[in-house]
Every structure is written in structure tokens, then in C-alpha cells.
Tab-separated table of N, CA, C and O in Angstrom:
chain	number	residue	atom	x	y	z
A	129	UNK	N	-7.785	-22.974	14.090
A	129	UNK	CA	-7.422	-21.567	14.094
A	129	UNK	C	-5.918	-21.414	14.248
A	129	UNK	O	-5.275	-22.327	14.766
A	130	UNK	N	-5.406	-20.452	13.880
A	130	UNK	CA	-3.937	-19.832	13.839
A	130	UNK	C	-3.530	-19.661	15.095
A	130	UNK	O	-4.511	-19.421	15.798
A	131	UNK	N	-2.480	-19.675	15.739
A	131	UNK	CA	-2.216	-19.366	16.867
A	131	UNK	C	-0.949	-18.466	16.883
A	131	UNK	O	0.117	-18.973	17.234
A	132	UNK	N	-1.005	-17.229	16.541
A	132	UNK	CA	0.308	-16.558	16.919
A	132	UNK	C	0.692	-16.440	17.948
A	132	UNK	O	-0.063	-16.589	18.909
A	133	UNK	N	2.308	-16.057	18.129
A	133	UNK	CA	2.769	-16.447	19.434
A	133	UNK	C	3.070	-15.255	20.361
A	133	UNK	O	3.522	-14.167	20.003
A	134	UNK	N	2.726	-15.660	21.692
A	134	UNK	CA	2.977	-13.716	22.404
A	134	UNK	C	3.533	-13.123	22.198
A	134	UNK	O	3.126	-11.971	22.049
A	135	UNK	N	4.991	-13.455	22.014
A	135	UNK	CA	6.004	-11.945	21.148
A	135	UNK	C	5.224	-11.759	20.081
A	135	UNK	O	4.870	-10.582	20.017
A	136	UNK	N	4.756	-12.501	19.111
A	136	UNK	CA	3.763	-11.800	18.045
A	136	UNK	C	2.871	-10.663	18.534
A	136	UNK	O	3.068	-9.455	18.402
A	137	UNK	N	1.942	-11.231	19.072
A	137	UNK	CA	1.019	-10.682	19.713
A	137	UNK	C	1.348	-8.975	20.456
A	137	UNK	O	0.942	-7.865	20.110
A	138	UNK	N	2.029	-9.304	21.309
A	138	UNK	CA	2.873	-8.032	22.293
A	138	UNK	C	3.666	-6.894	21.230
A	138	UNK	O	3.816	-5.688	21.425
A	139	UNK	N	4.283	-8.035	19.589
A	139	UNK	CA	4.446	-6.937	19.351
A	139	UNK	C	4.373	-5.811	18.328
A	139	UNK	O	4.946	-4.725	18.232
A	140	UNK	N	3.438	-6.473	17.576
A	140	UNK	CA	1.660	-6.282	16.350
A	140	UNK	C	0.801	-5.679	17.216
A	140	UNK	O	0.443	-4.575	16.804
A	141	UNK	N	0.487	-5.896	17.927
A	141	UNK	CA	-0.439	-5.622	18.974
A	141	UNK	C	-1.995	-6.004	18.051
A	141	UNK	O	-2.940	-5.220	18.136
A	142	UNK	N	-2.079	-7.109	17.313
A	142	UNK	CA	-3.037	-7.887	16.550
A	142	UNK	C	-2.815	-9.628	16.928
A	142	UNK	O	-1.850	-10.339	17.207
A	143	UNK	N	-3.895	-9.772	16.804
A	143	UNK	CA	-4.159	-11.355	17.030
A	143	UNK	C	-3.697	-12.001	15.990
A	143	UNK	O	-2.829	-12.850	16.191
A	144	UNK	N	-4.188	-11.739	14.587
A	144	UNK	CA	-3.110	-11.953	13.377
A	144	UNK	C	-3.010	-11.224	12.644
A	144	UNK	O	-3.564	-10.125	12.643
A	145	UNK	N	-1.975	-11.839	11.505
A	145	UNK	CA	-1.697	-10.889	10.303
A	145	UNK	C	-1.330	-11.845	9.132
A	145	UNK	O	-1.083	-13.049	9.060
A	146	UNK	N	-1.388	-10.906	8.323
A	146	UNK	CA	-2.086	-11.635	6.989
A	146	UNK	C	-1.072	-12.833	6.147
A	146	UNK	O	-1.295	-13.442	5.101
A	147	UNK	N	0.390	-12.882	7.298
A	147	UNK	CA	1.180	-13.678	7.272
A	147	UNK	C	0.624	-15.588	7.988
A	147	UNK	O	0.643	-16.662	7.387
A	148	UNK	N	0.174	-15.253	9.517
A	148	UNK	CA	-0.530	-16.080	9.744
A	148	UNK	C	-1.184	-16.690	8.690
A	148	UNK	O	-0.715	-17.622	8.036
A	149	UNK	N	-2.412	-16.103	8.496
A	149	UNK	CA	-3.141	-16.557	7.992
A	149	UNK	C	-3.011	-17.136	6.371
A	149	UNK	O	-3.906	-17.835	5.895
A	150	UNK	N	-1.933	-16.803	5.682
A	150	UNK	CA	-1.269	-17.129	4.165
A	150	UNK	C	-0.358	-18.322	4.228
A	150	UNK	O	0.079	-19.035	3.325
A	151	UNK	N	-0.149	-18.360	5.804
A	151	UNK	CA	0.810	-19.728	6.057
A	151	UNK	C	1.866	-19.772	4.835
A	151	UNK	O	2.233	-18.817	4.150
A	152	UNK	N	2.180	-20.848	4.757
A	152	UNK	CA	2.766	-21.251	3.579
A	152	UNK	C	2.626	-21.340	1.961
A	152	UNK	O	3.674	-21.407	1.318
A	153	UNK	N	1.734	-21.342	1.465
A	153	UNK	CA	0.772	-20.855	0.599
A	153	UNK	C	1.873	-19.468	-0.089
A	153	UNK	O	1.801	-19.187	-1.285
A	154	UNK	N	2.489	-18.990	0.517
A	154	UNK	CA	3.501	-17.656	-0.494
A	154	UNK	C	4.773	-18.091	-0.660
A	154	UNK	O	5.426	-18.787	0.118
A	155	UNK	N	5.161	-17.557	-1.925
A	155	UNK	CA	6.143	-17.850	-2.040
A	155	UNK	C	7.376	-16.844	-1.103
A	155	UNK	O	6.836	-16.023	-0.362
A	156	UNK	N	8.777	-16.844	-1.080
A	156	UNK	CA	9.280	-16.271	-0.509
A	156	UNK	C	9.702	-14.659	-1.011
A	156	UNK	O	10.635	-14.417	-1.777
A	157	UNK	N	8.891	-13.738	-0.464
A	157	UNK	CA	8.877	-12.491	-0.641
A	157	UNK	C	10.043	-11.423	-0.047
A	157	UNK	O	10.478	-11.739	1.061
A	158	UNK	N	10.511	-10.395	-0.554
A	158	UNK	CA	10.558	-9.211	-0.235
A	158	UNK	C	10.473	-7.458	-0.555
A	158	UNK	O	10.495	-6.724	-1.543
A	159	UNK	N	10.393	-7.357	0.561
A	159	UNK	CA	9.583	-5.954	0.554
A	159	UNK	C	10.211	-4.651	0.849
A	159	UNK	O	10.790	-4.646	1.935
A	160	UNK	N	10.255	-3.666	0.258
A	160	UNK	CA	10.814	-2.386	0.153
A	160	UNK	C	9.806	-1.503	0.618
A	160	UNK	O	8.765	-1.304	-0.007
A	161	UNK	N	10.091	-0.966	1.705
A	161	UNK	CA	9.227	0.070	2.379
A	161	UNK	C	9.985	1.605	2.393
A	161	UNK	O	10.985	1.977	3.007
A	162	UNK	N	9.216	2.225	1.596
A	162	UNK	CA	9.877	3.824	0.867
A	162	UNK	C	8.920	4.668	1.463
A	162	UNK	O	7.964	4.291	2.142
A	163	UNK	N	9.271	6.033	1.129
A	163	UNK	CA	8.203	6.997	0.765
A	163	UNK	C	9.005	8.342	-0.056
A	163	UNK	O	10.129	8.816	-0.219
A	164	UNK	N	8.083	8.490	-0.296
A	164	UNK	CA	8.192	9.848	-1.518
A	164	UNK	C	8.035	11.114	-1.084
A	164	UNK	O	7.681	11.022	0.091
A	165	UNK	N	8.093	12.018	-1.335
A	165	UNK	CA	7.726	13.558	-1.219
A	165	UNK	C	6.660	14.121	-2.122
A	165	UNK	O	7.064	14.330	-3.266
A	166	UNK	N	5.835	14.315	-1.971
A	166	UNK	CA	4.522	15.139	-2.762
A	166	UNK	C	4.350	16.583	-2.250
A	166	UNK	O	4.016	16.707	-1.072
A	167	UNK	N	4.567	17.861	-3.112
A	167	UNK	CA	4.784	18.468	-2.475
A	167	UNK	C	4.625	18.866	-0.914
A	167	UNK	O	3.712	19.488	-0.372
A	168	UNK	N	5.526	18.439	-0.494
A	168	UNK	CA	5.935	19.002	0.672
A	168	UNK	C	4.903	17.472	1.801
A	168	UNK	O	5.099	17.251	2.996
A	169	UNK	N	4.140	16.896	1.104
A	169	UNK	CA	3.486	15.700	1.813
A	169	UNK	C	4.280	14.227	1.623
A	169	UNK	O	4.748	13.884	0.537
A	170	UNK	N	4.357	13.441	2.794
A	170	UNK	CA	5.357	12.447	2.721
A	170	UNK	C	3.980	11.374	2.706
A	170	UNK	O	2.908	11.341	3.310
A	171	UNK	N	4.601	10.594	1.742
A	171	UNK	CA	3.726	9.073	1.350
A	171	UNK	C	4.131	7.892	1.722
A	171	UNK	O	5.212	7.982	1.140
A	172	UNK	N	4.173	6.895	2.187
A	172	UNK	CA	4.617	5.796	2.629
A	172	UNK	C	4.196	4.901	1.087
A	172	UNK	O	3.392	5.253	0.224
A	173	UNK	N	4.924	3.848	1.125
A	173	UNK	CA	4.726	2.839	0.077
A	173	UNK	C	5.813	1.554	0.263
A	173	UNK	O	7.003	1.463	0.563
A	174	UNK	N	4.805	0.680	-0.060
A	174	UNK	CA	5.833	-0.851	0.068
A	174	UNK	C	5.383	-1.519	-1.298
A	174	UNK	O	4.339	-1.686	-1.928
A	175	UNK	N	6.842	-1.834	-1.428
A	175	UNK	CA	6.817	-3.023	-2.705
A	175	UNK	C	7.082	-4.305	-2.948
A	175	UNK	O	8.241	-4.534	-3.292
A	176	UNK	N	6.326	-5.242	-2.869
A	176	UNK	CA	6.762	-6.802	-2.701
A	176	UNK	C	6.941	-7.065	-3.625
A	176	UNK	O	6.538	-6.420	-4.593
A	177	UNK	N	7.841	-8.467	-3.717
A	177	UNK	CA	8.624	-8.914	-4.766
A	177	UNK	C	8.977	-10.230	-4.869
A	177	UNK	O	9.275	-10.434	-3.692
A	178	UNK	N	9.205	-11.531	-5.567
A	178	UNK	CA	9.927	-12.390	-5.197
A	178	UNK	C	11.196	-11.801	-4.694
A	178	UNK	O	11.623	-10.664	-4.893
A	179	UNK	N	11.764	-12.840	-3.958
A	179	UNK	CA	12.769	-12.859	-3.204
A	179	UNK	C	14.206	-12.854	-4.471
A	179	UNK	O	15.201	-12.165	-4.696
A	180	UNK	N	13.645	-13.882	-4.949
A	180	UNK	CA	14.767	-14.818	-6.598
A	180	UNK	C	14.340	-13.636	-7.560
A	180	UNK	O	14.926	-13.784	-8.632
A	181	UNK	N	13.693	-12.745	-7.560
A	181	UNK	CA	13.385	-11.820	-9.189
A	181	UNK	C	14.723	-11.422	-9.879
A	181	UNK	O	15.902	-11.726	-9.700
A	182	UNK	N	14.476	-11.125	-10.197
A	182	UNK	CA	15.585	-11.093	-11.832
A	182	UNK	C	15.141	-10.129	-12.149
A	182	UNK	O	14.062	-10.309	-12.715
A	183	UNK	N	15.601	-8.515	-12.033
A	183	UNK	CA	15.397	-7.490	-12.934
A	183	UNK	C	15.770	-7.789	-14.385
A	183	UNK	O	14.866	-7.312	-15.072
A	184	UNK	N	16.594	-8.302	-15.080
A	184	UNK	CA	16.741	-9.021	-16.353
A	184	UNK	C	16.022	-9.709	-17.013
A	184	UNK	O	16.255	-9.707	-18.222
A	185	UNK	N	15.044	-10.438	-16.578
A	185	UNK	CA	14.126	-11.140	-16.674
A	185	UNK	C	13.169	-10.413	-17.176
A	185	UNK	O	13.012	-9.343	-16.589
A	186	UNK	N	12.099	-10.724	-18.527
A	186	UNK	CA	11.349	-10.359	-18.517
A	186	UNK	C	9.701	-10.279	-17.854
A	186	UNK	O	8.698	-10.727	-18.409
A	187	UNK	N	9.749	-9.697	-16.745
A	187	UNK	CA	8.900	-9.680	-15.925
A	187	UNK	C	7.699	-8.845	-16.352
A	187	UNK	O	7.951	-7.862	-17.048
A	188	UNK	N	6.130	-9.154	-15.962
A	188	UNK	CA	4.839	-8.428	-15.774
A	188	UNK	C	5.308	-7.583	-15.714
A	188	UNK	O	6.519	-7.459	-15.534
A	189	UNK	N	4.521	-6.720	-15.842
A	189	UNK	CA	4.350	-5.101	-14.933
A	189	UNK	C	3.593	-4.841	-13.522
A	189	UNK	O	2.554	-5.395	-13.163
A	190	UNK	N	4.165	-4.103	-12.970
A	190	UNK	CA	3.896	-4.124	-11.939
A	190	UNK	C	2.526	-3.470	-11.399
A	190	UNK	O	2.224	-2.435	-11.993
A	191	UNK	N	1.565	-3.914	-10.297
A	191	UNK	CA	0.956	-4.000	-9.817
A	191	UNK	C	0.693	-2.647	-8.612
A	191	UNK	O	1.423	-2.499	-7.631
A	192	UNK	N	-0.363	-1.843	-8.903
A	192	UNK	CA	-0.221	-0.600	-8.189
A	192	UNK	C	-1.689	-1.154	-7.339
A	192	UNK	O	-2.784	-1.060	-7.893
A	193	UNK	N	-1.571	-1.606	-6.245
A	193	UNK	CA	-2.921	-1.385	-5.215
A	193	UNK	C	-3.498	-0.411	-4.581
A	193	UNK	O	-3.172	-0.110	-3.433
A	194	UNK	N	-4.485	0.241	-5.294
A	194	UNK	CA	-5.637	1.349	-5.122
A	194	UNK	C	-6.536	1.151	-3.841
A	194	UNK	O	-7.466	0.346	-3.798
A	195	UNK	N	-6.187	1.907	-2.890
A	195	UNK	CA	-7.306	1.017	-1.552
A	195	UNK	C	-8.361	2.259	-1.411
A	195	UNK	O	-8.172	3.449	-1.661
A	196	UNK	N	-9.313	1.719	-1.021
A	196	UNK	CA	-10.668	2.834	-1.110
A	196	UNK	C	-10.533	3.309	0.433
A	196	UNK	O	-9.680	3.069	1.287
A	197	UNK	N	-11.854	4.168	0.446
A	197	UNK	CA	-11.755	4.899	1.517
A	197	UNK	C	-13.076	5.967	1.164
A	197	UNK	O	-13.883	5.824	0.246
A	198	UNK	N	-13.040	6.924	2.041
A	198	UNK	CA	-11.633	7.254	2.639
A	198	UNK	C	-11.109	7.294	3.776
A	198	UNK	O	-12.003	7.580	4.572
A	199	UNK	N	-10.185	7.169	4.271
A	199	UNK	CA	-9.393	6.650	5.301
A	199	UNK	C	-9.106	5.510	6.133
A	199	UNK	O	-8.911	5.237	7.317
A	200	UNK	N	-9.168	4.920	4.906
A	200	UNK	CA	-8.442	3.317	4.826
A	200	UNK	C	-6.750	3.318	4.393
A	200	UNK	O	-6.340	3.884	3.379
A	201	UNK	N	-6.006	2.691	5.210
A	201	UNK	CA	-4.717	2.292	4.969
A	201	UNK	C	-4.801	1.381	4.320
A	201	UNK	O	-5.775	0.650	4.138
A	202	UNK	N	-3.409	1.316	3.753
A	202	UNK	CA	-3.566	-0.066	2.588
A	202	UNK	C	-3.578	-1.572	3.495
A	202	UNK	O	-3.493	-2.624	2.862
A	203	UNK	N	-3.665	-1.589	4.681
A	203	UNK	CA	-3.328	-2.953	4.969
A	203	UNK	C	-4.630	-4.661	4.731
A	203	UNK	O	-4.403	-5.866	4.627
A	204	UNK	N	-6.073	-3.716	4.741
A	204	UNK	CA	-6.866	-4.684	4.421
A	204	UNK	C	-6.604	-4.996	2.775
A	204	UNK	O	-7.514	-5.413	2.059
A	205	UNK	N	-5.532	-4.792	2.382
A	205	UNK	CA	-4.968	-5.468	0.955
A	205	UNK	C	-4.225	-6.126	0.996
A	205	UNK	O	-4.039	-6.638	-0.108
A	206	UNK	N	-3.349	-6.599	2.012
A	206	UNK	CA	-1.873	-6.760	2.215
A	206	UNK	C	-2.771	-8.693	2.034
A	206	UNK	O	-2.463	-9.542	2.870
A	207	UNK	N	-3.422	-8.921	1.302
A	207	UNK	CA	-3.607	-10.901	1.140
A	207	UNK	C	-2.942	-10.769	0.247
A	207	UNK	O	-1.913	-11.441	0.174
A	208	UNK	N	-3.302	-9.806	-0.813
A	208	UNK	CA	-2.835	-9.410	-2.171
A	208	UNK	C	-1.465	-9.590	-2.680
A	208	UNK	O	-1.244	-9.695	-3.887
A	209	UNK	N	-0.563	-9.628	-1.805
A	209	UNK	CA	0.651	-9.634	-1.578
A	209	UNK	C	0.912	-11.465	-2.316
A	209	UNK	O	1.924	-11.712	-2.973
A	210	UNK	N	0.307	-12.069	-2.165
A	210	UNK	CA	0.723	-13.261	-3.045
A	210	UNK	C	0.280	-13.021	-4.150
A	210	UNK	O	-0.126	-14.095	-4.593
A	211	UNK	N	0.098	-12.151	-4.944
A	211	UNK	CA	0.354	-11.767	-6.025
A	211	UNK	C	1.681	-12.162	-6.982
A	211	UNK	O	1.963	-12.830	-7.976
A	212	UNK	N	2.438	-11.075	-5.751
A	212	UNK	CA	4.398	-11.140	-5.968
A	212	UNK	C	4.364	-12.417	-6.159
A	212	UNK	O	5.520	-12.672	-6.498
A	213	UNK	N	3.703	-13.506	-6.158
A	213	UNK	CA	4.564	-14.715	-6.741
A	213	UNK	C	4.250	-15.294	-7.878
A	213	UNK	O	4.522	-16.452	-8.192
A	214	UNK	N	3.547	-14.325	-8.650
A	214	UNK	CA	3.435	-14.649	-10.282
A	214	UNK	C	4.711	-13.964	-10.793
A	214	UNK	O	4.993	-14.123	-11.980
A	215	UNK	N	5.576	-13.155	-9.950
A	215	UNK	CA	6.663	-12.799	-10.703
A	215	UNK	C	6.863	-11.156	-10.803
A	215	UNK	O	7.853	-10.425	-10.819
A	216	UNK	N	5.537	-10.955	-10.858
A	216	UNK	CA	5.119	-9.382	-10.710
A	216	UNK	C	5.150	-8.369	-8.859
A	216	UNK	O	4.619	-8.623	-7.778
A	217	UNK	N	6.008	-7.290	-9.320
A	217	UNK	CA	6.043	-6.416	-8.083
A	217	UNK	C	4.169	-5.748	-7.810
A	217	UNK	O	3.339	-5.268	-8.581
A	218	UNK	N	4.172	-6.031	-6.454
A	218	UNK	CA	3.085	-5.569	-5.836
A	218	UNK	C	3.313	-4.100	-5.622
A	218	UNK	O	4.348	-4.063	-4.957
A	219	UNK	N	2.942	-2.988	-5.807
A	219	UNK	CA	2.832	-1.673	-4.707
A	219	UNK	C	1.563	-1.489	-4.036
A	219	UNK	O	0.443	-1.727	-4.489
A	220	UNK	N	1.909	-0.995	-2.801
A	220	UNK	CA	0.617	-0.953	-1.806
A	220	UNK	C	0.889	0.563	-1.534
A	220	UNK	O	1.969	0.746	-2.095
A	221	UNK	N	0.443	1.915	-0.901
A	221	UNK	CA	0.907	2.891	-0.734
A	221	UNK	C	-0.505	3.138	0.540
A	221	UNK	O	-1.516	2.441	0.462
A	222	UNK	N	-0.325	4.307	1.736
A	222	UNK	CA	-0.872	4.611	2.382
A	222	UNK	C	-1.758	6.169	1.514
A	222	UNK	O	-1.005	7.142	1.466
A	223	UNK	N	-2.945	6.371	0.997
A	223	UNK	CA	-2.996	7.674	0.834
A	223	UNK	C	-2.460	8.443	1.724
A	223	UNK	O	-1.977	8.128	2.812
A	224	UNK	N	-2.575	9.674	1.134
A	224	UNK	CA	-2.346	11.287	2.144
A	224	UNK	C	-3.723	10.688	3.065
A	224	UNK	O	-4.713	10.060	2.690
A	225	UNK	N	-3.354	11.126	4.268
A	225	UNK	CA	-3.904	11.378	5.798
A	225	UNK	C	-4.228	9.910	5.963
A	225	UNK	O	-5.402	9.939	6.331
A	226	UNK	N	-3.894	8.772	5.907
A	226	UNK	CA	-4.070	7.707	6.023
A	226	UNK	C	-3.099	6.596	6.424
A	226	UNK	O	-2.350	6.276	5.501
A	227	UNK	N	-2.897	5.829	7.734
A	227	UNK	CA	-1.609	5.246	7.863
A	227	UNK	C	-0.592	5.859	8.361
A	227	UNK	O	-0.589	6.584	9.355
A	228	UNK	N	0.449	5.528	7.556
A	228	UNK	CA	1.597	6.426	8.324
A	228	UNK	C	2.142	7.574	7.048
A	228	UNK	O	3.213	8.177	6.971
A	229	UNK	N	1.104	7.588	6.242
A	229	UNK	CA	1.451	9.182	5.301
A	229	UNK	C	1.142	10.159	5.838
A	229	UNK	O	0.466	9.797	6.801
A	230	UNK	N	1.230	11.483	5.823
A	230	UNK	CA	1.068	12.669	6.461
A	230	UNK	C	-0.293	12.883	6.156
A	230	UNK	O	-0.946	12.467	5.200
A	231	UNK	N	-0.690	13.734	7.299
A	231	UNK	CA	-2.146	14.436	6.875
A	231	UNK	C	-1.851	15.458	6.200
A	231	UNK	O	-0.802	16.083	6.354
A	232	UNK	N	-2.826	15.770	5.298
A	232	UNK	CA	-2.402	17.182	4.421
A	232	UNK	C	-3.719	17.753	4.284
A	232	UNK	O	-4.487	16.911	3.819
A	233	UNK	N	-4.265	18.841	4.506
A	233	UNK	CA	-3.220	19.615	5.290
A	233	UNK	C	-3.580	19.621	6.655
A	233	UNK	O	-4.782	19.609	6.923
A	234	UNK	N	-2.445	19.644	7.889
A	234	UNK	CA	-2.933	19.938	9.060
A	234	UNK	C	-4.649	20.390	9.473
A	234	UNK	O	-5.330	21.369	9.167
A	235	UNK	N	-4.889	19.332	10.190
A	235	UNK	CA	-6.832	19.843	10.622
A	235	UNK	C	-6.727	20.134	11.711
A	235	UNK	O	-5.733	19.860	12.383
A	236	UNK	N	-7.899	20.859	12.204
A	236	UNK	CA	-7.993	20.684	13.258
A	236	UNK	C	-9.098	19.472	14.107
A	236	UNK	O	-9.917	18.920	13.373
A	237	UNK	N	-9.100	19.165	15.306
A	237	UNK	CA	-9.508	17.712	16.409
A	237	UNK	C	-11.221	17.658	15.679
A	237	UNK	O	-11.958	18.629	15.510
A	238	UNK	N	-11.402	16.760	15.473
A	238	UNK	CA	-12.776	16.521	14.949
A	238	UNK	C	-12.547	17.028	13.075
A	238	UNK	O	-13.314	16.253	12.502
A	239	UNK	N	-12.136	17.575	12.408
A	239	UNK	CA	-11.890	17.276	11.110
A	239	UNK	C	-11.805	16.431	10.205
A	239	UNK	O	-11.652	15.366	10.804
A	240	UNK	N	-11.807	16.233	9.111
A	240	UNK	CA	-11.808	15.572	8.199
A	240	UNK	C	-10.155	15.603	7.256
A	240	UNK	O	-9.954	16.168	6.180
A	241	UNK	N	-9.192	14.832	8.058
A	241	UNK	CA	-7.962	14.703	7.375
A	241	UNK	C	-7.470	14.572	6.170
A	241	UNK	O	-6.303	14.723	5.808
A	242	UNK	N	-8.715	14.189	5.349
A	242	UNK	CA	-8.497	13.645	3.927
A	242	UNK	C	-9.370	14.804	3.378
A	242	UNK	O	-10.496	14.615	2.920
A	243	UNK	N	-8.809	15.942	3.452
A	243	UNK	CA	-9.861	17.229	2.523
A	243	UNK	C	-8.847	17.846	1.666
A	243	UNK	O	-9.068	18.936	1.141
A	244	UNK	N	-7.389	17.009	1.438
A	244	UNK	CA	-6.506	17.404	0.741
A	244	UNK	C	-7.255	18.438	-0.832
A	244	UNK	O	-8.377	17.973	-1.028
A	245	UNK	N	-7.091	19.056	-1.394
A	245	UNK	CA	-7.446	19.908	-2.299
A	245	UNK	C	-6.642	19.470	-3.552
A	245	UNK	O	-5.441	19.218	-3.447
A	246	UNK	N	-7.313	19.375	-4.769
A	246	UNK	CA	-6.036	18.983	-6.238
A	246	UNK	C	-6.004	20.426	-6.949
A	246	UNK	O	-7.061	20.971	-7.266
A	247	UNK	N	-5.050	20.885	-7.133
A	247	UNK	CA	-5.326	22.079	-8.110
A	247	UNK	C	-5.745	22.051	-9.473
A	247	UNK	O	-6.038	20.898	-9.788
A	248	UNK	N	-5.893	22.888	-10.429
A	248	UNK	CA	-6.235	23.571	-11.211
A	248	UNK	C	-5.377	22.765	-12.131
A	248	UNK	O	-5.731	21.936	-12.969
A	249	UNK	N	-4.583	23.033	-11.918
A	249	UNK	CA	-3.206	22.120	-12.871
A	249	UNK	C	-3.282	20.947	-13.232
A	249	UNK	O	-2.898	20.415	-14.274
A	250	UNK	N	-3.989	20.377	-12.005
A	250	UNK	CA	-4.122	18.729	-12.025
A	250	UNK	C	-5.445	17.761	-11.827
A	250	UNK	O	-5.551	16.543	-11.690
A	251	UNK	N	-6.338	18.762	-11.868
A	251	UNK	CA	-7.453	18.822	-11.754
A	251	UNK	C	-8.037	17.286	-13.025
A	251	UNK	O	-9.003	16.552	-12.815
A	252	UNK	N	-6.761	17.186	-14.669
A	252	UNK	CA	-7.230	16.343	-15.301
A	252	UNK	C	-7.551	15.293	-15.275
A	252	UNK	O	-8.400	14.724	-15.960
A	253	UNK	N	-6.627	14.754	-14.134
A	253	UNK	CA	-6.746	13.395	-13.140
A	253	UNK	C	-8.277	12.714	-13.120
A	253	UNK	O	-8.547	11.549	-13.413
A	254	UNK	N	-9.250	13.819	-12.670
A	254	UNK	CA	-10.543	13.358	-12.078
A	254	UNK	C	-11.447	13.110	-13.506
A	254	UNK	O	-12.677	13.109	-13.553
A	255	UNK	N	-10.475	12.892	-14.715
A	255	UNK	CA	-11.621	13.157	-16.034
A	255	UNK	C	-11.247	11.629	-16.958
A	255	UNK	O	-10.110	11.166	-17.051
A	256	UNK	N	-12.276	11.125	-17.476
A	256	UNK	CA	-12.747	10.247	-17.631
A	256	UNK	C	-11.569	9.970	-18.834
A	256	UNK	O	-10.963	8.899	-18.881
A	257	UNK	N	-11.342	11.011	-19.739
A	257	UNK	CA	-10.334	11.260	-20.914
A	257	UNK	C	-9.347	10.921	-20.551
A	257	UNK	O	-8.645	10.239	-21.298
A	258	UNK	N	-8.951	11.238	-19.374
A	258	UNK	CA	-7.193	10.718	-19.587
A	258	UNK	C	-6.673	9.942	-19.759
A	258	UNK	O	-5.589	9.819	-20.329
A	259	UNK	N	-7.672	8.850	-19.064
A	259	UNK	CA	-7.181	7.398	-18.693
A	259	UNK	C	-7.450	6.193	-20.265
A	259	UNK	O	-8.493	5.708	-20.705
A	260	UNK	N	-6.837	6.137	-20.467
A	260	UNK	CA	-7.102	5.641	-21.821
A	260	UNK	C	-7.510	3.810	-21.158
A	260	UNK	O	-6.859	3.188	-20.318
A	261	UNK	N	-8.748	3.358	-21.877
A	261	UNK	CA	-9.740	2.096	-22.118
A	261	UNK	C	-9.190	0.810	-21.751
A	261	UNK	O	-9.861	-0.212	-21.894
């Protein structure tokens, strides 16, 4: 078994993480931790990468990780992350009310945080047509 070490421990506040456990096995990564604005809702998102990438380079396309739910954070994905060493950028993102993205909209104690609403406008999203095969 893995043994992380008490400053780990004390300050993850997890026994491990998905670093432990990938050991050496990855190549050397890094990661861009952003977020965006949706109206008026803030999104968290991280993007792994080789370390050596070469925007010049003709690289994959990048990799958008969809995590189910609902109200799952992206982190039971984060193995996925050795991905980034085929060359290709990983994105991981927290949905709305999930993680450290905002709840939208404000609930109240015992609610359901993720009752975000799509409008009318954008409603095409949920249709089978858009997404081309």
C-alpha cells in the first residue's frame, strides 16, 4: 500500500490522491486551474498538459471530461489525467453547484443545488440533432 506522508495527509485531509496512487507511471504534467463566468455563475476548470508541449506542434485535440452526477465534482476523474501524456490537453471542469463552482441558483438548506434551469434559447443543447454522429 501507498503511504502518504502527514503533511500530505494534514494537508488533503485524504489518505490518498490520485497522485499517490499513479506513482510514476505519468509523465511530467502541468495544470492550469481557471474559471469562467456563465452568466453571472463562476465555473472552475483545470487543464493538464505535458509539461514539454509545444503549442506549435501538431497536437490531438483536446480532451473535455464530462463527469456524471448529479453532484459529482470532477475529481473521481482526475486518473484520467494520464491521458496528458499522449500529448493531448485534458479539461476536467466542476459543474454548476458542484465542487468549487457556484451553486446556481442560491437554494435554500435541504434543496437541490443542481436545479439550475436552461432557457428557451438554449434549450437545443438537450436535442439529439445538434450533436452531429
Amino acid at each position: 500500500l501507498f503511504a502518504p506522508s502527514a503533511k500530505h495527509r494534514e494537508e488533503k485531509g485524504a489518505l490518498y490522491t490520485c497522485d499517490d496512487i499513479l506513482e510514476d507511471t505519468m509523465c511530467d504534467l502541468t495544470v492550469i486551474e481557471a474559471t469562467v463566468k456563465v452568466r453571472g455563475v463562476e465555473m472552475f476548470y483545470w487543464v493538464y498538459q505535458k509539461s514539454d508541449w509545444n503549442a506549435t506542434l501538431s497536437a490531438p485535440p483536446p480532451v473535455i471530461m464530462i463527469n456524471g452526477g448529479p453532484g459529482f465534482p470532477h475529481n473521481y476523474l482526475l486518473p484520467l489525467k494520464l491521458s496528458a501524456c499522449s500529448g493531448r490537453k485534458i479539461i476536467f471542469y466542476d459543474q454548476v453547484g458542484t465542487g468549487r463552482s457556484t451553486i446556481c441558483p442560491p437554494v435554500e438548506e435541504g434543496e437541490n443545488p443542481n436545479t439550475c434551469k436552461v432557457d428557451e434559447a438554449h434549450s437545443y443543447l438537450f436535442t439529439l440533432e445538434y450533436y452531429p454522429q
